[in-house]
XYZ file of C-alpha atoms in Angstrom:
424
model
C 97.624 146.761 147.711
C 95.279 148.339 145.209
C 94.140 146.187 142.361
C 92.706 146.810 138.840
C 90.636 144.188 137.160
C 90.128 144.337 133.334
C 87.266 142.510 131.645
C 83.893 143.060 129.999
C 82.083 144.616 132.998
C 78.302 144.433 133.482
C 76.251 145.538 136.457
C 73.072 147.499 137.367
C 73.209 150.806 139.154
C 69.423 150.977 138.678
C 66.775 148.404 137.935
C 65.879 149.625 134.481
C 69.155 149.177 132.638
C 72.635 147.564 132.666
C 75.883 149.381 132.721
C 78.000 147.740 130.133
C 81.792 148.498 129.849
C 83.427 146.632 127.062
C 87.163 146.055 128.006
C 86.493 148.083 131.228
C 88.497 148.476 134.361
C 87.399 148.319 137.955
C 89.795 149.530 140.693
C 89.663 147.959 144.152
C 91.395 149.224 147.214
C 93.153 147.358 149.959
C 89.988 147.201 151.977
C 88.083 145.388 149.116
C 86.064 148.449 148.087
C 85.581 149.728 144.576
C 87.165 153.134 144.017
C 86.342 153.555 140.367
C 85.109 151.901 137.182
C 85.646 153.061 133.544
C 86.683 152.031 130.056
C 89.733 154.377 130.274
C 92.268 153.268 132.850
C 93.974 156.722 132.684
C 90.802 158.242 134.085
C 91.040 156.084 137.234
C 93.274 156.436 140.283
C 95.347 153.373 139.631
C 98.855 154.477 140.478
C 100.972 151.578 141.762
C 98.044 149.155 141.313
C 98.432 145.595 140.147
C 96.572 145.112 136.869
C 94.853 141.724 136.282
C 93.488 141.213 132.776
C 90.657 138.619 132.468
C 90.618 139.074 128.685
C 87.330 138.340 126.849
C 85.609 137.121 130.079
C 82.514 138.786 131.809
C 82.958 140.445 135.176
C 79.748 140.816 137.095
C 78.611 141.273 140.777
C 78.347 138.008 142.785
C 75.103 136.516 143.745
C 73.178 137.019 147.125
C 70.800 134.480 148.523
C 68.374 136.169 150.907
C 66.632 133.020 152.196
C 68.172 129.586 152.475
C 67.827 126.744 155.144
C 71.298 125.234 155.645
C 70.167 122.134 157.568
C 67.732 121.278 154.743
C 70.561 120.942 152.253
C 70.437 117.088 152.336
C 66.699 117.122 151.524
C 66.682 119.197 148.321
C 64.738 117.577 145.617
C 62.775 115.261 148.026
C 59.147 115.277 148.863
C 58.306 118.024 146.294
C 54.756 116.597 145.919
C 53.577 117.880 149.331
C 52.278 121.206 150.448
C 54.102 123.387 153.110
C 52.693 122.131 156.477
C 52.837 118.335 155.820
C 56.271 118.773 154.197
C 57.542 120.412 157.347
C 56.138 117.836 159.636
C 57.148 114.739 157.627
C 60.520 115.678 156.217
C 62.040 118.985 157.266
C 61.680 118.694 161.047
C 63.051 115.150 161.170
C 66.080 116.282 159.110
C 66.730 119.278 161.339
C 66.661 117.139 164.516
C 69.896 115.545 163.340
C 71.816 118.732 163.805
C 72.053 118.056 167.538
C 74.999 116.034 166.355
C 77.803 118.411 165.499
C 79.596 115.661 163.439
C 76.639 115.291 161.251
C 76.238 119.079 161.099
C 79.839 119.538 159.913
C 79.557 117.006 157.144
C 76.469 118.583 155.727
C 77.311 122.292 156.440
C 80.688 121.887 154.647
C 78.972 120.661 151.541
C 76.382 123.396 151.822
C 78.913 126.133 152.028
C 81.000 124.682 149.128
C 77.876 124.501 146.891
C 76.997 128.124 147.664
C 80.513 128.925 146.482
C 80.089 126.765 143.399
C 77.162 128.804 142.199
C 78.678 132.183 142.915
C 76.764 133.072 145.939
C 79.082 135.126 148.125
C 76.455 136.459 150.654
C 73.524 134.641 152.189
C 70.820 134.961 154.943
C 70.826 131.551 156.442
C 68.508 129.675 158.779
C 70.415 127.109 160.936
C 68.520 125.095 163.649
C 67.825 125.571 167.405
C 71.221 124.069 168.122
C 73.721 126.659 169.365
C 76.813 124.447 168.792
C 75.892 123.480 165.271
C 74.980 127.187 164.447
C 78.351 128.302 165.746
C 79.971 125.667 163.602
C 78.295 126.903 160.435
C 79.299 130.491 161.193
C 82.862 129.348 161.551
C 82.741 127.540 158.217
C 81.607 130.631 156.498
C 84.439 132.616 158.232
C 86.893 129.866 157.101
C 85.706 130.141 153.591
C 85.831 133.958 153.529
C 82.171 134.299 152.453
C 79.584 136.620 153.960
C 76.588 135.364 155.939
C 73.949 136.429 158.345
C 73.255 133.192 160.236
C 70.275 132.604 162.434
C 69.808 130.147 165.339
C 66.234 129.248 164.719
C 63.743 130.090 167.561
C 60.958 127.518 168.085
C 58.838 126.351 171.068
C 55.499 125.215 169.852
C 53.917 123.147 167.070
C 57.109 121.172 166.426
C 58.814 117.943 167.583
C 60.142 117.921 171.114
C 63.690 117.714 169.711
C 63.249 121.050 167.963
C 61.628 122.924 170.833
C 63.619 125.062 173.150
C 62.807 127.063 176.261
C 62.803 130.810 175.834
C 65.613 131.288 178.364
C 67.781 128.637 176.609
C 67.213 130.432 173.161
C 68.249 133.805 174.652
C 71.374 132.329 176.290
C 72.391 130.578 173.006
C 71.960 133.813 171.041
C 73.927 135.779 173.543
C 76.800 133.229 173.290
C 76.794 133.666 169.519
C 76.450 137.418 169.670
C 79.529 137.464 171.997
C 81.526 135.437 169.450
C 80.368 136.991 166.087
C 78.622 140.382 166.543
C 81.640 142.413 165.480
C 81.393 145.620 163.334
C 82.184 145.052 159.628
C 82.455 141.311 160.291
C 81.536 139.216 157.146
C 79.682 136.643 159.353
C 77.207 137.843 161.892
C 74.100 136.608 163.742
C 70.521 137.461 162.533
C 67.454 136.899 164.876
C 65.395 134.120 163.425
C 61.966 133.154 164.672
C 61.073 130.327 162.393
C 57.532 131.613 161.839
C 54.695 132.701 164.126
C 53.049 129.278 164.338
C 56.325 127.785 165.866
C 56.777 130.710 168.392
C 54.750 131.546 171.478
C 54.160 135.115 172.303
C 56.971 134.871 174.944
C 59.377 133.481 172.305
C 58.480 136.302 169.891
C 58.852 138.945 172.482
C 62.251 137.610 173.451
C 63.397 137.620 169.852
C 62.282 141.237 169.481
C 64.075 142.248 172.639
C 67.338 140.566 171.442
C 67.040 142.394 168.063
C 66.505 145.756 169.794
C 69.194 145.209 172.483
C 71.942 144.206 170.091
C 70.637 146.080 166.955
C 70.571 142.880 165.020
C 68.671 142.208 161.745
C 65.638 139.807 161.692
C 64.510 137.106 159.166
C 61.504 134.918 159.086
C 58.584 133.779 156.874
C 55.483 135.712 155.929
C 52.214 134.870 154.109
C 53.634 131.915 152.228
C 50.513 129.678 152.319
C 46.846 130.320 152.867
C 46.570 127.582 155.614
C 49.485 129.135 157.379
C 47.864 132.600 157.274
C 44.709 131.180 158.727
C 46.719 129.336 161.451
C 48.372 132.626 162.441
C 44.998 134.307 162.741
C 43.925 131.678 165.337
C 47.232 131.879 167.242
C 47.720 135.679 167.387
C 44.097 136.803 167.665
C 45.006 140.432 168.469
C 46.981 140.895 165.319
C 45.366 142.519 162.366
C 47.401 140.626 159.753
C 50.287 138.198 159.600
C 52.845 140.983 159.417
C 51.314 142.744 162.456
C 51.872 139.541 164.441
C 55.591 140.128 163.980
C 55.359 143.963 164.306
C 53.786 143.764 167.698
C 56.907 142.145 169.045
C 59.499 144.442 167.334
C 60.188 141.988 164.514
C 58.980 143.801 161.475
C 61.439 146.556 160.409
C 62.318 147.977 163.825
C 65.805 146.591 162.755
C 66.546 145.584 159.213
C 64.152 142.812 158.369
C 63.733 140.346 155.538
C 60.676 138.278 155.156
C 60.578 135.265 152.832
C 57.860 134.591 150.267
C 54.994 137.102 150.848
C 53.009 135.302 148.279
C 49.690 136.495 149.635
C 50.829 139.853 151.039
C 48.347 142.600 150.223
C 46.447 145.528 151.793
C 47.309 146.403 155.340
C 50.207 144.013 155.448
C 51.730 145.579 152.234
C 51.259 149.031 153.667
C 53.013 148.021 156.884
C 55.936 146.509 154.976
C 56.288 149.828 153.052
C 56.111 151.886 156.227
C 58.687 149.810 158.052
C 60.940 149.179 155.065
C 60.694 145.402 155.381
C 62.439 143.545 152.585
C 60.990 140.626 150.504
C 62.992 137.463 149.769
C 61.268 135.997 146.635
C 61.653 132.293 146.385
C 59.951 131.171 143.109
C 61.035 127.571 143.028
C 59.906 126.967 146.614
C 56.618 128.623 146.029
C 55.941 126.294 143.098
C 57.203 123.139 144.698
C 55.234 123.415 148.046
C 52.151 124.759 146.127
C 52.124 128.206 147.807
C 51.351 130.410 144.803
C 53.072 133.173 142.925
C 54.392 136.247 144.652
C 53.435 139.568 142.996
C 56.950 140.873 142.577
C 55.996 143.569 139.999
C 53.428 144.952 142.624
C 56.113 145.079 145.217
C 58.553 146.920 142.964
C 55.841 149.391 141.953
C 55.075 150.037 145.615
C 58.699 150.703 146.407
C 59.485 147.563 148.407
C 63.028 146.235 148.352
C 63.190 142.687 146.913
C 65.816 139.960 146.784
C 65.981 136.398 145.667
C 66.105 133.266 147.837
C 66.775 129.710 146.942
C 64.930 128.496 150.010
C 66.549 125.063 150.003
C 64.893 122.681 150.502
C 61.531 123.931 149.648
C 63.341 125.106 146.583
C 65.480 122.498 144.785
C 68.276 124.622 143.477
C 70.884 126.819 145.105
C 71.693 128.553 141.805
C 70.498 132.152 142.113
C 70.997 132.681 138.441
C 68.218 130.146 137.918
C 66.129 132.032 140.589
C 66.315 135.046 138.131
C 64.964 132.892 135.364
C 62.096 131.647 137.511
C 61.350 135.114 138.848
C 60.977 136.387 135.292
C 58.672 133.404 134.398
C 56.515 134.022 137.488
C 56.219 137.652 136.589
C 55.023 136.520 133.127
C 52.321 134.385 134.580
C 51.105 137.327 136.613
C 51.169 139.387 133.395
C 48.806 136.921 131.773
C 46.297 137.528 134.639
C 46.785 141.236 134.803
C 48.276 143.138 131.816
C 48.519 146.270 133.877
C 51.532 144.670 135.670
C 54.421 144.216 133.136
C 56.659 141.253 133.575
C 60.278 141.647 134.849
C 63.091 142.593 132.417
C 66.351 140.867 132.531
C 68.029 144.043 134.091
C 65.310 144.104 136.772
C 65.849 140.457 137.704
C 69.634 140.937 137.795
C 69.314 144.113 139.868
C 67.114 142.198 142.345
C 69.761 139.502 142.628
C 72.670 141.785 143.023
C 72.249 145.402 144.133
C 68.801 145.064 145.676
C 69.584 141.888 147.625
C 73.097 143.075 148.330
C 71.709 146.180 150.175
C 70.711 143.928 153.078
C 74.435 143.324 153.678
C 75.549 146.963 153.221
C 77.076 148.436 149.988
C 77.067 145.162 148.169
C 75.955 144.100 144.737
C 77.330 146.912 142.400
C 80.574 148.246 141.048
C 79.807 151.832 142.012
C 82.543 153.600 144.100
C 82.289 152.607 147.773
C 80.730 149.243 147.131
C 82.475 146.077 148.362
C 83.994 144.073 145.515
C 81.855 140.910 145.393
C 82.329 139.594 141.952
C 82.264 136.709 139.570
C 84.374 136.161 136.419
C 82.505 134.242 133.779
C 84.243 132.389 130.994
C 81.425 131.755 128.592
C 83.565 130.601 125.720
C 81.935 127.133 125.664
C 78.479 128.710 125.171
C 79.255 129.749 121.583
C 79.015 133.487 121.955
C 80.440 134.412 118.516
C 78.814 137.743 117.368
C 76.587 138.142 120.334
C 76.539 141.381 122.292
C 77.807 141.465 125.823
C 74.307 141.679 127.141
C 73.213 138.658 125.082
C 76.264 136.756 126.405
C 75.283 137.528 129.942
C 71.594 136.542 129.189
C 72.712 133.240 127.676
C 74.906 132.512 130.704
C 71.980 133.262 133.088
C 69.730 130.843 131.191
C 72.145 128.196 130.007
C 75.213 128.432 132.096
C 76.268 126.758 135.384
C 79.027 126.769 137.938
C 81.570 125.347 135.467
C 81.817 128.822 133.675
C 82.524 130.728 136.984
C 86.298 130.810 136.967
C 86.888 133.351 139.803
C 84.902 134.444 142.787
C 85.467 137.435 145.080
C 84.037 138.577 148.328
C 84.963 141.976 149.708
C 87.901 142.160 147.422
C 89.443 138.825 148.279
C 89.446 135.919 145.796
C 87.624 132.976 147.341
C 88.984 129.564 146.695
C 86.979 126.380 146.854
C 86.038 125.673 150.482
C 87.167 122.418 152.053
C 84.645 119.603 152.234
């Protein structure tokens, strides 16, 4: 049945400005797609539709997390005084080894999915672990919740503990089992090919990942140019590659199918040009980049160069699952870049919002806007306790982004269906 939602509607068709509809209406069809949005209900095709009035509340697109490690959920806020490589060896890898136990995995993954829901994240690109059974469990939990996710069984076979190393053949078999279960057209939960990063994958492992992506037309996710020591390490491991990005590209893992690369803190020159040519997307993870002392990604440069950019929490390098806070940090990072180079202006609120919604949502399809044809992923915000008297709708949204939290999110929708709190 078609539904009409009435509220103060805010979204970004383009990065430079908000669309603001005071007491607006958005029409959603039985398939969960927007068919129209306007301030005049009579101008919309709303015959026989149920009208749901949210009153003085804000209606905005839901959040998208383009880079998050589900098995690191328990470690968020721990060992934030270490740089990337020692942090991985001493904290991350030992925690991920526990996911051989599906009982442990279920306890942690249920809490993880519930907390994504709490913060209004309805779609996510997720790293799991090498463990096929635990990865399948996580995918089922997303299905059970009704939330969208691209979930990757992590590929690793070098420079890691024995308990996190897998033979190439076993990795392929595990992926093919998950693909048989989940790789369905239009499914909200699907697999994504996930080599952890070049240092943890031999050439044979990277080649097998590229072959899986090509064979099943699956998207790809990994890490790129996060840390200077990591970049130097890649140069010693993949001597024939001309840059870190080329080390993926040589194996069909850099835009040959839809690809998102996390961080890109030190991406420049040839690597930047290769990303542009191959339409590789950036997952900007500002809190993680600060916490593990990687640096500040040049997001204004990426936007100016026409790269598609989204935001990632990168739990647990990042300490916060809240993508609204990632918007704030992204703006602040861009202001630090501005202090170093006044030719690159810092991000506006509309740009940060667009990055988190329509730009990031594009990795999942027509997601992240209220334009006709887009899937209705939405949040209803009751900001009455933020004292919004006499503020404009844009200022109300800005105050929520900076000051609000999950308590003000009173309804959540994914592909037109209201999503209730997942079971823990």
